[in-house]
């Protein structure tokens, strides 16, 4: 035993000696190398402290996210906002304790409660359709070990609209698009997201029923079709998925796509809130499969034009819409961003004069997300959704064409109260993108453009995608959507409404920083006056 003990002591001392020698050699190397390199000024003067500085800078985002930011700080989503989405998707629960963390001294919008809210039995929704899902039950959450959870089957109401409240897009086209859910998935392309992510979203949305997913401008992939969910196929300026070898519209391919039963509508992408330009995907993401789907060359970065060359004004845009609609028989809409009070004046006037125009308008706010864009576009181009939506609705009403088109609003509408406010402002439906990304595992590392997403969501790297288990994440999609729907009926009942489709401006109050309260009706009246004034 003594021999073994002595041997272990000697080995221990030897190991410590080796570590010290390696540390000294590394320190000498760093000092010699850093003092002579010409790229980093601080390393030339302070090689050791400089290395420490770069290390701390590297881990700064994670330290702020998990340690130093308060619960209501952090962009684009605070810790509270992020955790609320995670808990809804994982546990099918959205309750909180003790009290609100909202700063009630700040200005903001509030849902106006009724003195006599609707009872549960008075709410009007589909009480028969159910979804089968799975959720986690938290058993223990110790400090120094992994939390203990149980994964169990769950059957829940789908909380779809009553048949009488079904939203119909394109009621006059050959094949109208009928929806019993107010919430769908905003445009997210395969290529920007990996196949596991798209498949989990498709299957989860299909299981939740009554909803839709938008393909994004990257074309229709097999993974979008996997779950049997209804699909809005987006067409961007590069015509991905429906283009010929010259980049022009392949009308035969468009017709073939329209005959796929799941494709219920086409959306022409004019702009996106986070990038009022064409899309971008880095070369490393363009694998042969993505290249085949998009009809482009593999492993070459893709930049689609910032607008269609097929049209250059409202008239030619609407002619293009008519041509697609007549060729396919399904609804055709546009995705746009509003920059000012007169942004949709010409479109609304054209719709009044000709009776032609889109079947729906997807209105994206400047706060919307993206896989890759530029700072100046993300921060400063395009109005946020709460400013843009009243402008769009008021302009359409001014020309008497509001009933000709459905409005789908998007821009951080990830909670029932935010959705309720958008509906009160005039939206018929809402789109969500990043909320669904968080449901399937996104942790906000802000690396969507790098193909290095560590949780396998925004990456096509086959090794990184292994982190995303489809058969687990698809249930989180179901839970997130059902939780939102249930919350939307809950808040509409609090407002005295039997369905969220009945939200109007009068149901929303605005409180300024002085505590003065006015109705959203008054604010929208001011918007209408500005639009009416040339």
Short mmCIF file of C-alpha atoms in Angstrom, two decimals:
data_model
loop_
_atom_site.label_atom_id
_atom_site.label_comp_id
_atom_site.label_asym_id
_atom_site.label_seq_id
_atom_site.Cartn_x
_atom_site.Cartn_y
_atom_site.Cartn_z
CA UNK A 1 0.00 0.00 0.00
CA UNK A 2 2.86 2.37 0.88
CA UNK A 3 4.43 1.75 -2.52
CA UNK A 4 1.19 2.57 -4.28
CA UNK A 5 0.68 5.70 -2.17
CA UNK A 6 4.23 6.90 -2.91
CA UNK A 7 3.74 6.19 -6.58
CA UNK A 8 0.52 8.23 -6.63
CA UNK A 9 2.27 11.13 -4.85
CA UNK A 10 5.10 11.08 -7.38
CA UNK A 11 2.62 10.96 -10.28
CA UNK A 12 0.68 13.83 -8.73
CA UNK A 13 3.77 15.98 -8.38
CA UNK A 14 4.82 15.09 -11.92
CA UNK A 15 1.42 16.07 -13.28
CA UNK A 16 1.48 19.40 -11.43
CA UNK A 17 5.03 20.03 -12.68
CA UNK A 18 4.00 19.28 -16.28
CA UNK A 19 0.99 21.60 -16.01
CA UNK A 20 3.18 24.41 -14.61
CA UNK A 21 5.79 23.93 -17.35
CA UNK A 22 3.04 23.95 -20.05
CA UNK A 23 1.50 27.09 -18.55
CA UNK A 24 4.89 28.85 -18.47
CA UNK A 25 5.67 27.81 -22.06
CA UNK A 26 2.24 28.95 -23.20
CA UNK A 27 2.73 32.26 -21.38
CA UNK A 28 6.13 32.78 -23.03
CA UNK A 29 4.68 31.89 -26.42
CA UNK A 30 1.73 34.26 -25.94
CA UNK A 31 4.02 37.11 -24.90
CA UNK A 32 6.40 36.55 -27.79
CA UNK A 33 3.69 35.99 -30.40
CA UNK A 34 1.28 38.70 -29.20
CA UNK A 35 3.96 41.36 -28.84
CA UNK A 36 5.04 40.79 -32.44
CA UNK A 37 1.68 40.34 -34.17
CA UNK A 38 0.30 43.40 -35.99
CA UNK A 39 -3.48 42.89 -35.87
CA UNK A 40 -4.47 43.67 -32.27
CA UNK A 41 -3.02 46.75 -30.58
CA UNK A 42 -3.87 45.81 -27.02
CA UNK A 43 -2.09 42.43 -27.32
CA UNK A 44 1.14 44.10 -28.37
CA UNK A 45 1.30 46.06 -25.11
CA UNK A 46 -0.59 43.79 -22.71
CA UNK A 47 -0.51 40.22 -24.05
CA UNK A 48 -1.86 38.46 -20.94
CA UNK A 49 -4.45 41.04 -19.91
CA UNK A 50 -5.44 41.37 -23.56
CA UNK A 51 -6.18 37.66 -23.78
CA UNK A 52 -8.29 37.90 -20.62
CA UNK A 53 -10.17 40.85 -22.11
CA UNK A 54 -11.00 38.93 -25.30
CA UNK A 55 -12.14 35.92 -23.28
CA UNK A 56 -14.50 38.05 -21.17
CA UNK A 57 -15.77 39.79 -24.29
CA UNK A 58 -16.46 36.43 -25.91
CA UNK A 59 -18.62 35.15 -23.05
CA UNK A 60 -20.27 38.54 -22.48
CA UNK A 61 -23.58 37.83 -24.29
CA UNK A 62 -24.15 34.63 -22.34
CA UNK A 63 -23.24 36.28 -19.02
CA UNK A 64 -25.65 39.15 -19.68
CA UNK A 65 -28.42 36.83 -20.82
CA UNK A 66 -28.25 34.49 -17.83
CA UNK A 67 -26.78 36.58 -15.02
CA UNK A 68 -26.75 40.33 -15.43
CA UNK A 69 -29.83 41.34 -17.42
CA UNK A 70 -32.95 41.67 -15.31
CA UNK A 71 -36.01 39.58 -16.10
CA UNK A 72 -37.47 42.36 -18.25
CA UNK A 73 -34.25 43.32 -20.04
CA UNK A 74 -32.69 41.70 -23.06
CA UNK A 75 -33.49 41.99 -26.74
CA UNK A 76 -35.15 40.86 -28.92
CA UNK A 77 -36.90 38.95 -26.12
CA UNK A 78 -36.43 39.41 -22.40
CA UNK A 79 -35.87 36.51 -20.06
CA UNK A 80 -39.49 36.68 -18.90
CA UNK A 81 -40.83 36.71 -22.46
CA UNK A 82 -38.58 33.84 -23.47
CA UNK A 83 -39.43 31.70 -20.44
CA UNK A 84 -43.15 32.34 -20.90
CA UNK A 85 -42.97 30.85 -24.40
CA UNK A 86 -40.86 27.93 -23.25
CA UNK A 87 -43.18 27.06 -20.36
CA UNK A 88 -46.26 27.16 -22.57
CA UNK A 89 -44.68 24.84 -25.12
CA UNK A 90 -43.10 22.45 -22.64
CA UNK A 91 -45.64 22.25 -19.84
CA UNK A 92 -48.87 23.34 -21.58
CA UNK A 93 -49.21 25.87 -18.77
CA UNK A 94 -49.04 29.65 -18.80
CA UNK A 95 -49.77 30.65 -15.20
CA UNK A 96 -47.49 32.98 -13.21
CA UNK A 97 -47.34 33.73 -9.51
CA UNK A 98 -47.34 36.69 -7.14
CA UNK A 99 -47.78 39.58 -9.58
CA UNK A 100 -46.93 41.26 -12.85
CA UNK A 101 -43.42 42.48 -13.66
CA UNK A 102 -44.74 45.03 -16.12
CA UNK A 103 -43.84 48.65 -15.36
CA UNK A 104 -47.30 50.18 -15.00
CA UNK A 105 -45.87 53.71 -14.86
CA UNK A 106 -44.84 53.42 -18.50
CA UNK A 107 -47.22 54.23 -21.33
CA UNK A 108 -48.92 51.30 -23.00
CA UNK A 109 -52.01 49.58 -24.33
CA UNK A 110 -54.39 47.62 -22.08
CA UNK A 111 -57.36 45.38 -22.83
CA UNK A 112 -60.52 46.95 -21.43
CA UNK A 113 -62.18 44.48 -19.08
CA UNK A 114 -65.94 44.12 -18.79
CA UNK A 115 -67.83 44.43 -15.52
CA UNK A 116 -69.67 41.29 -16.60
CA UNK A 117 -67.20 38.96 -18.36
CA UNK A 118 -68.36 35.95 -20.31
CA UNK A 119 -68.71 32.69 -18.45
CA UNK A 120 -66.85 29.70 -19.81
CA UNK A 121 -70.08 28.17 -21.09
CA UNK A 122 -70.92 31.42 -22.89
CA UNK A 123 -67.74 31.50 -24.95
CA UNK A 124 -68.29 30.59 -28.59
CA UNK A 125 -65.76 28.12 -29.95
CA UNK A 126 -65.47 24.61 -31.33
CA UNK A 127 -66.08 22.38 -28.31
CA UNK A 128 -65.59 19.08 -30.14
CA UNK A 129 -62.22 19.16 -31.87
CA UNK A 130 -59.43 17.93 -29.63
CA UNK A 131 -55.70 17.43 -29.98
CA UNK A 132 -53.56 14.68 -28.57
CA UNK A 133 -50.22 15.90 -27.31
CA UNK A 134 -47.57 15.28 -24.66
CA UNK A 135 -46.39 17.59 -21.93
CA UNK A 136 -43.88 17.63 -19.09
CA UNK A 137 -44.85 17.54 -15.43
CA UNK A 138 -42.21 19.07 -13.18
CA UNK A 139 -41.50 16.79 -10.18
CA UNK A 140 -38.36 18.29 -8.65
CA UNK A 141 -36.13 21.23 -9.55
CA UNK A 142 -33.00 20.87 -7.36
CA UNK A 143 -30.15 23.40 -7.46
CA UNK A 144 -27.18 21.15 -8.19
CA UNK A 145 -28.66 18.38 -10.32
CA UNK A 146 -30.89 17.95 -13.33
CA UNK A 147 -34.56 18.70 -12.74
CA UNK A 148 -36.85 15.68 -12.54
CA UNK A 149 -39.76 15.67 -15.00
CA UNK A 150 -42.37 13.25 -16.23
CA UNK A 151 -43.47 13.22 -19.86
CA UNK A 152 -47.11 12.26 -20.14
CA UNK A 153 -49.88 12.04 -22.71
CA UNK A 154 -52.43 14.84 -22.73
CA UNK A 155 -55.67 15.42 -24.58
CA UNK A 156 -56.83 19.01 -24.91
CA UNK A 157 -59.44 21.01 -26.73
CA UNK A 158 -57.96 22.60 -29.83
CA UNK A 159 -59.70 25.91 -29.02
CA UNK A 160 -60.64 26.52 -32.63
CA UNK A 161 -63.17 29.10 -33.76
CA UNK A 162 -66.86 28.28 -33.99
CA UNK A 163 -67.93 27.31 -37.51
CA UNK A 164 -69.82 30.60 -37.83
CA UNK A 165 -66.60 32.54 -37.20
CA UNK A 166 -64.49 30.74 -39.80
CA UNK A 167 -62.13 33.16 -41.56
CA UNK A 168 -62.29 32.81 -45.34
CA UNK A 169 -59.46 34.08 -47.52
CA UNK A 170 -60.45 34.58 -51.15
CA UNK A 171 -64.17 33.83 -50.87
CA UNK A 172 -64.65 34.49 -54.60
CA UNK A 173 -61.80 32.37 -55.95
CA UNK A 174 -62.24 28.81 -57.15
CA UNK A 175 -60.68 27.28 -54.03
CA UNK A 176 -61.09 29.60 -50.99
CA UNK A 177 -58.84 29.13 -47.96
CA UNK A 178 -60.92 28.53 -44.80
CA UNK A 179 -59.41 28.84 -41.34
CA UNK A 180 -60.73 28.03 -37.86
CA UNK A 181 -57.62 29.24 -36.07
CA UNK A 182 -56.42 32.84 -35.88
CA UNK A 183 -52.72 32.05 -35.38
CA UNK A 184 -50.30 30.61 -37.93
CA UNK A 185 -46.60 30.26 -38.62
CA UNK A 186 -44.92 33.15 -40.39
CA UNK A 187 -42.52 32.67 -43.27
CA UNK A 188 -39.48 30.54 -42.42
CA UNK A 189 -37.61 28.91 -45.27
CA UNK A 190 -36.01 25.51 -45.39
CA UNK A 191 -32.37 26.46 -45.64
CA UNK A 192 -32.69 29.21 -43.11
CA UNK A 193 -34.05 26.52 -40.78
CA UNK A 194 -32.93 22.90 -40.96
CA UNK A 195 -34.99 19.90 -41.99
CA UNK A 196 -35.55 18.71 -38.42
CA UNK A 197 -36.85 22.13 -37.42
CA UNK A 198 -39.18 22.44 -40.42
CA UNK A 199 -40.43 18.87 -39.94
CA UNK A 200 -41.13 19.39 -36.23
CA UNK A 201 -43.02 22.60 -37.02
CA UNK A 202 -45.01 20.97 -39.81
CA UNK A 203 -45.98 17.94 -37.74
CA UNK A 204 -46.80 20.00 -34.66
CA UNK A 205 -48.93 22.50 -36.57
CA UNK A 206 -50.69 19.66 -38.36
CA UNK A 207 -51.52 18.01 -35.05
CA UNK A 208 -52.82 21.31 -33.63
CA UNK A 209 -55.29 21.67 -36.54
CA UNK A 210 -56.92 24.79 -37.93
CA UNK A 211 -53.67 26.61 -38.69
CA UNK A 212 -51.13 27.14 -41.46
CA UNK A 213 -47.42 27.44 -42.10
CA UNK A 214 -45.73 29.79 -44.55
CA UNK A 215 -42.84 28.33 -46.54
CA UNK A 216 -40.83 31.52 -46.72
CA UNK A 217 -39.26 32.54 -50.01
CA UNK A 218 -36.98 29.48 -50.12
CA UNK A 219 -39.55 27.30 -51.88
CA UNK A 220 -41.59 24.29 -50.86
CA UNK A 221 -39.57 21.48 -49.29
CA UNK A 222 -40.68 17.91 -48.51
CA UNK A 223 -40.37 18.81 -44.83
CA UNK A 224 -43.06 21.51 -45.06
CA UNK A 225 -45.43 18.81 -46.31
CA UNK A 226 -44.49 16.25 -43.66
CA UNK A 227 -47.22 17.08 -41.13
CA UNK A 228 -50.18 17.59 -43.46
CA UNK A 229 -50.67 21.20 -42.31
CA UNK A 230 -52.19 23.82 -44.64
CA UNK A 231 -49.53 25.84 -46.43
CA UNK A 232 -49.15 29.35 -47.78
CA UNK A 233 -46.34 29.17 -50.33
CA UNK A 234 -44.36 32.37 -50.50
CA UNK A 235 -42.87 33.57 -53.77
CA UNK A 236 -39.98 36.03 -53.50
CA UNK A 237 -38.30 38.08 -56.23
CA UNK A 238 -35.92 35.21 -57.02
CA UNK A 239 -38.88 32.87 -57.68
CA UNK A 240 -37.33 30.05 -55.65
CA UNK A 241 -39.20 26.81 -56.21
CA UNK A 242 -41.20 28.06 -59.19
CA UNK A 243 -38.39 29.43 -61.38
CA UNK A 244 -36.88 28.24 -64.60
CA UNK A 245 -33.14 28.14 -65.26
CA UNK A 246 -33.19 31.83 -66.19
CA UNK A 247 -34.86 32.88 -62.94
CA UNK A 248 -38.24 33.60 -64.54
CA UNK A 249 -41.59 32.21 -63.45
CA UNK A 250 -42.12 28.62 -64.54
CA UNK A 251 -45.90 28.67 -64.94
CA UNK A 252 -46.15 24.91 -65.36
CA UNK A 253 -44.29 24.38 -62.09
CA UNK A 254 -46.51 26.96 -60.37
CA UNK A 255 -49.55 25.04 -61.53
CA UNK A 256 -48.10 21.78 -60.24
CA UNK A 257 -47.45 23.35 -56.86
CA UNK A 258 -51.00 24.72 -56.67
CA UNK A 259 -52.39 21.23 -57.23
CA UNK A 260 -50.73 19.92 -54.07
CA UNK A 261 -53.72 19.64 -51.69
CA UNK A 262 -51.91 21.25 -48.76
CA UNK A 263 -51.06 24.44 -50.65
CA UNK A 264 -53.97 26.76 -49.96
CA UNK A 265 -52.58 30.13 -51.10
CA UNK A 266 -49.61 31.93 -52.63
CA UNK A 267 -47.98 34.97 -51.08
CA UNK A 268 -45.92 37.46 -53.09
CA UNK A 269 -43.16 38.84 -50.89
CA UNK A 270 -42.65 42.55 -51.47
CA UNK A 271 -40.82 43.17 -48.19
CA UNK A 272 -40.16 41.84 -44.70
CA UNK A 273 -40.05 43.84 -41.49
CA UNK A 274 -36.45 42.99 -40.65
CA UNK A 275 -35.23 43.39 -44.20
CA UNK A 276 -37.01 45.51 -46.77
CA UNK A 277 -34.83 43.86 -49.36
CA UNK A 278 -34.35 40.48 -50.94
CA UNK A 279 -33.41 37.46 -48.88
CA UNK A 280 -29.92 36.11 -48.22
CA UNK A 281 -28.55 32.69 -47.42
CA UNK A 282 -24.86 31.94 -46.90
CA UNK A 283 -23.06 29.52 -49.20
CA UNK A 284 -22.44 26.88 -46.53
CA UNK A 285 -26.19 26.50 -46.05
CA UNK A 286 -26.88 25.89 -49.75
CA UNK A 287 -26.41 22.13 -49.83
CA UNK A 288 -27.42 20.11 -52.93
CA UNK A 289 -30.89 19.39 -51.56
CA UNK A 290 -31.63 23.06 -50.88
CA UNK A 291 -30.19 23.99 -54.26
CA UNK A 292 -32.55 21.52 -55.94
CA UNK A 293 -35.57 22.84 -54.03
CA UNK A 294 -34.69 26.44 -54.93
CA UNK A 295 -33.44 25.65 -58.45
CA UNK A 296 -30.02 27.26 -57.86
CA UNK A 297 -26.37 26.15 -57.76
CA UNK A 298 -25.18 24.41 -54.59
CA UNK A 299 -22.68 25.97 -52.18
CA UNK A 300 -23.02 29.44 -53.58
CA UNK A 301 -24.46 32.24 -51.46
CA UNK A 302 -27.87 33.43 -52.59
CA UNK A 303 -29.10 37.00 -52.67
CA UNK A 304 -32.55 37.43 -54.13
CA UNK A 305 -33.32 40.86 -55.67
CA UNK A 306 -34.89 43.52 -53.47
CA UNK A 307 -37.94 43.59 -55.74
CA UNK A 308 -39.58 41.75 -58.62
CA UNK A 309 -38.61 42.90 -62.09
CA UNK A 310 -41.92 41.50 -63.35
CA UNK A 311 -43.78 44.54 -62.02
CA UNK A 312 -42.85 48.08 -61.01
CA UNK A 313 -46.08 49.70 -59.80
CA UNK A 314 -49.43 48.85 -58.23
CA UNK A 315 -51.12 48.23 -61.57
CA UNK A 316 -48.59 45.72 -62.83
CA UNK A 317 -48.42 44.09 -59.38
CA UNK A 318 -52.17 43.50 -59.39
CA UNK A 319 -52.02 42.17 -62.95
CA UNK A 320 -49.36 39.70 -61.78
CA UNK A 321 -51.62 38.69 -58.88
CA UNK A 322 -54.55 38.20 -61.26
CA UNK A 323 -52.46 36.05 -63.57
CA UNK A 324 -51.36 33.75 -60.72
CA UNK A 325 -54.89 33.56 -59.31
CA UNK A 326 -56.45 32.73 -62.69
CA UNK A 327 -53.71 30.20 -63.43
CA UNK A 328 -54.04 28.32 -60.13
CA UNK A 329 -57.52 28.97 -58.76
CA UNK A 330 -56.28 29.62 -55.20
CA UNK A 331 -55.99 32.89 -53.23
CA UNK A 332 -52.99 35.18 -53.78
CA UNK A 333 -51.75 37.73 -51.26
CA UNK A 334 -48.84 40.05 -50.70
CA UNK A 335 -46.39 40.50 -47.84
CA UNK A 336 -45.46 44.12 -47.21
CA UNK A 337 -44.02 46.65 -44.80
CA UNK A 338 -45.47 50.12 -44.22
CA UNK A 339 -43.19 53.14 -44.00
CA UNK A 340 -45.65 56.05 -43.73
CA UNK A 341 -49.24 57.25 -43.78
CA UNK A 342 -49.45 57.13 -47.59
CA UNK A 343 -47.76 53.75 -48.11
CA UNK A 344 -50.91 51.90 -49.22
CA UNK A 345 -52.86 54.81 -50.69
CA UNK A 346 -52.19 53.84 -54.30
CA UNK A 347 -53.01 50.17 -53.72
CA UNK A 348 -56.32 50.95 -51.97
CA UNK A 349 -57.35 53.40 -54.71
CA UNK A 350 -56.52 50.85 -57.42
CA UNK A 351 -58.59 48.20 -55.63
CA UNK A 352 -61.54 50.59 -55.48
CA UNK A 353 -61.27 51.64 -59.13
CA UNK A 354 -60.75 48.17 -60.63
CA UNK A 355 -62.09 45.68 -58.09
CA UNK A 356 -58.75 43.86 -58.41
CA UNK A 357 -56.08 43.28 -55.82
CA UNK A 358 -54.70 40.76 -53.34
CA UNK A 359 -56.91 38.36 -51.42
CA UNK A 360 -54.87 38.99 -48.27
CA UNK A 361 -52.13 41.27 -47.03
CA UNK A 362 -49.48 39.96 -44.67
CA UNK A 363 -48.34 43.08 -42.84
CA UNK A 364 -44.96 42.70 -41.15
CA UNK A 365 -43.75 45.14 -38.53
CA UNK A 366 -40.22 46.45 -38.35
CA UNK A 367 -39.69 44.51 -35.10
CA UNK A 368 -40.00 41.21 -36.97
CA UNK A 369 -37.14 38.74 -37.09
CA UNK A 370 -34.96 37.23 -39.79
CA UNK A 371 -32.27 34.67 -40.40
CA UNK A 372 -29.91 37.27 -41.83
CA UNK A 373 -30.11 40.97 -42.55
CA UNK A 374 -28.28 44.23 -41.97
CA UNK A 375 -28.33 46.50 -38.91
CA UNK A 376 -29.54 49.58 -40.75
CA UNK A 377 -32.50 47.66 -42.18
CA UNK A 378 -33.42 45.81 -38.98
CA UNK A 379 -33.32 48.94 -36.83
CA UNK A 380 -34.52 51.81 -38.98
CA UNK A 381 -36.53 50.79 -42.06
CA UNK A 382 -40.26 50.14 -41.76
CA UNK A 383 -42.77 50.95 -39.03
CA UNK A 384 -43.54 48.63 -36.10
CA UNK A 385 -46.78 46.70 -36.32
CA UNK A 386 -48.78 48.82 -33.84
CA UNK A 387 -48.15 51.90 -35.98
CA UNK A 388 -48.45 50.18 -39.35
CA UNK A 389 -51.67 48.23 -38.75
CA UNK A 390 -53.96 51.23 -38.12
CA UNK A 391 -52.54 52.91 -41.24
CA UNK A 392 -53.31 49.89 -43.42
CA UNK A 393 -56.82 49.37 -42.03
CA UNK A 394 -57.72 53.09 -42.13
CA UNK A 395 -56.52 53.46 -45.72
CA UNK A 396 -58.49 50.45 -46.90
CA UNK A 397 -61.58 51.77 -45.10
CA UNK A 398 -61.11 55.21 -46.63
CA UNK A 399 -61.52 53.69 -50.09
CA UNK A 400 -64.23 51.24 -49.06
CA UNK A 401 -62.20 48.12 -49.86
CA UNK A 402 -61.47 46.78 -46.37
CA UNK A 403 -63.87 43.86 -46.86
CA UNK A 404 -62.12 42.78 -50.07
CA UNK A 405 -58.98 41.64 -48.30
CA UNK A 406 -57.94 39.79 -45.15
CA UNK A 407 -55.08 41.15 -43.05
CA UNK A 408 -52.46 38.92 -41.41
CA UNK A 409 -50.36 40.86 -38.88
CA UNK A 410 -46.91 39.90 -37.62
CA UNK A 411 -44.20 41.42 -35.43
CA UNK A 412 -43.57 39.96 -31.95
CA UNK A 413 -47.20 38.93 -31.47
CA UNK A 414 -46.27 36.01 -29.23
CA UNK A 415 -48.74 36.38 -26.32
CA UNK A 416 -52.57 36.37 -26.21
CA UNK A 417 -52.76 40.03 -25.11
CA UNK A 418 -50.52 41.18 -27.97
CA UNK A 419 -52.63 39.18 -30.40
CA UNK A 420 -55.85 40.62 -28.95
CA UNK A 421 -54.55 44.16 -29.45
CA UNK A 422 -53.61 43.39 -33.06
CA UNK A 423 -57.08 41.97 -33.69
CA UNK A 424 -58.64 45.08 -32.15
CA UNK A 425 -56.53 47.22 -34.48
CA UNK A 426 -58.08 45.45 -37.45
CA UNK A 427 -56.07 42.31 -38.13
CA UNK A 428 -58.04 39.21 -39.15
CA UNK A 429 -55.21 36.76 -38.41
CA UNK A 430 -51.70 36.82 -36.96
CA UNK A 431 -48.38 35.23 -37.90
CA UNK A 432 -45.68 34.12 -35.47
CA UNK A 433 -42.15 32.97 -36.35
CA UNK A 434 -39.66 33.31 -33.50
CA UNK A 435 -42.20 32.11 -30.93
CA UNK A 436 -42.38 28.81 -32.79
CA UNK A 437 -38.58 28.72 -33.06
CA UNK A 438 -38.34 29.08 -29.29
CA UNK A 439 -40.95 26.34 -28.90
CA UNK A 440 -38.68 23.90 -30.75
CA UNK A 441 -35.57 24.83 -28.81
CA UNK A 442 -34.14 28.21 -29.90
CA UNK A 443 -32.11 29.77 -27.06
CA UNK A 444 -31.43 33.16 -28.71
CA UNK A 445 -27.73 32.70 -29.43
CA UNK A 446 -28.20 35.17 -32.32
CA UNK A 447 -26.23 32.97 -34.74
CA UNK A 448 -29.00 32.32 -37.27
CA UNK A 449 -26.88 33.71 -40.12
CA UNK A 450 -23.83 31.57 -39.32
CA UNK A 451 -25.16 28.01 -39.79
CA UNK A 452 -23.76 27.33 -36.30
CA UNK A 453 -27.01 27.22 -34.30
CA UNK A 454 -26.06 25.08 -31.27
CA UNK A 455 -29.57 23.65 -30.78
CA UNK A 456 -30.13 22.56 -34.38
CA UNK A 457 -32.88 25.04 -35.31
CA UNK A 458 -31.37 27.60 -37.71
CA UNK A 459 -28.78 25.34 -39.30
CA UNK A 460 -28.43 22.79 -42.07
CA UNK A 461 -25.36 21.22 -40.46
CA UNK A 462 -26.28 17.51 -40.09
CA UNK A 463 -24.36 17.13 -36.84
CA UNK A 464 -25.88 20.18 -35.19
CA UNK A 465 -29.37 19.19 -36.33
CA UNK A 466 -29.14 16.00 -34.30
CA UNK A 467 -29.81 18.11 -31.21
CA UNK A 468 -33.40 18.70 -32.38
CA UNK A 469 -35.48 15.57 -31.79
CA UNK A 470 -38.59 15.84 -33.98
CA UNK A 471 -40.72 13.42 -31.96
CA UNK A 472 -40.26 15.57 -28.86
CA UNK A 473 -40.28 19.10 -30.30
CA UNK A 474 -43.43 18.63 -32.39
CA UNK A 475 -45.48 18.36 -29.20
CA UNK A 476 -44.02 21.64 -27.99
CA UNK A 477 -45.36 23.28 -31.15
CA UNK A 478 -48.83 21.90 -30.39
CA UNK A 479 -48.66 23.06 -26.78
CA UNK A 480 -47.46 26.55 -27.64
CA UNK A 481 -50.23 27.09 -30.17
CA UNK A 482 -53.00 25.61 -28.02
CA UNK A 483 -51.84 27.71 -25.06
CA UNK A 484 -52.04 30.86 -27.19
CA UNK A 485 -55.52 30.00 -28.47
CA UNK A 486 -56.80 29.22 -24.99
CA UNK A 487 -55.35 32.46 -23.65
CA UNK A 488 -56.93 34.40 -26.50
CA UNK A 489 -60.39 33.09 -25.60
CA UNK A 490 -59.63 33.80 -21.93
CA UNK A 491 -58.79 37.44 -22.59
CA UNK A 492 -61.75 37.93 -24.93
CA UNK A 493 -64.06 36.58 -22.19
CA UNK A 494 -62.51 39.08 -19.75
CA UNK A 495 -63.41 41.82 -22.24
CA UNK A 496 -67.01 40.61 -22.35
CA UNK A 497 -66.69 39.00 -25.77
CA UNK A 498 -67.69 35.47 -26.63
CA UNK A 499 -64.97 35.18 -29.31
CA UNK A 500 -61.67 36.94 -30.09
CA UNK A 501 -62.93 37.70 -33.62
CA UNK A 502 -65.13 40.37 -32.00
CA UNK A 503 -62.26 42.55 -30.74
CA UNK A 504 -62.60 46.18 -31.85
CA UNK A 505 -60.70 49.40 -31.05
CA UNK A 506 -63.20 50.26 -28.30
CA UNK A 507 -62.01 47.24 -26.33
CA UNK A 508 -58.48 48.65 -25.95
CA UNK A 509 -57.37 51.57 -23.77
CA UNK A 510 -54.15 53.55 -24.02
CA UNK A 511 -52.50 55.01 -20.92
CA UNK A 512 -49.80 57.65 -21.36
CA UNK A 513 -46.84 58.28 -19.03
CA UNK A 514 -48.93 60.78 -17.01
CA UNK A 515 -51.68 58.23 -16.37
CA UNK A 516 -54.14 59.84 -18.80
CA UNK A 517 -56.32 57.21 -20.47
CA UNK A 518 -57.82 57.35 -23.94
CA UNK A 519 -59.50 54.76 -26.12
CA UNK A 520 -57.78 53.14 -29.07
CA UNK A 521 -60.80 54.40 -31.01
CA UNK A 522 -59.58 57.97 -30.51
CA UNK A 523 -56.05 57.11 -31.61
CA UNK A 524 -57.29 55.40 -34.78
CA UNK A 525 -59.57 58.39 -35.44
CA UNK A 526 -56.46 60.59 -35.43
CA UNK A 527 -54.76 58.19 -37.85
CA UNK A 528 -57.77 58.37 -40.18
CA UNK A 529 -57.70 62.17 -40.10
CA UNK A 530 -54.03 62.22 -41.10
CA UNK A 531 -54.69 59.76 -43.92
CA UNK A 532 -57.70 61.77 -45.12
CA UNK A 533 -55.57 64.94 -45.29
CA UNK A 534 -53.60 65.12 -48.59
#
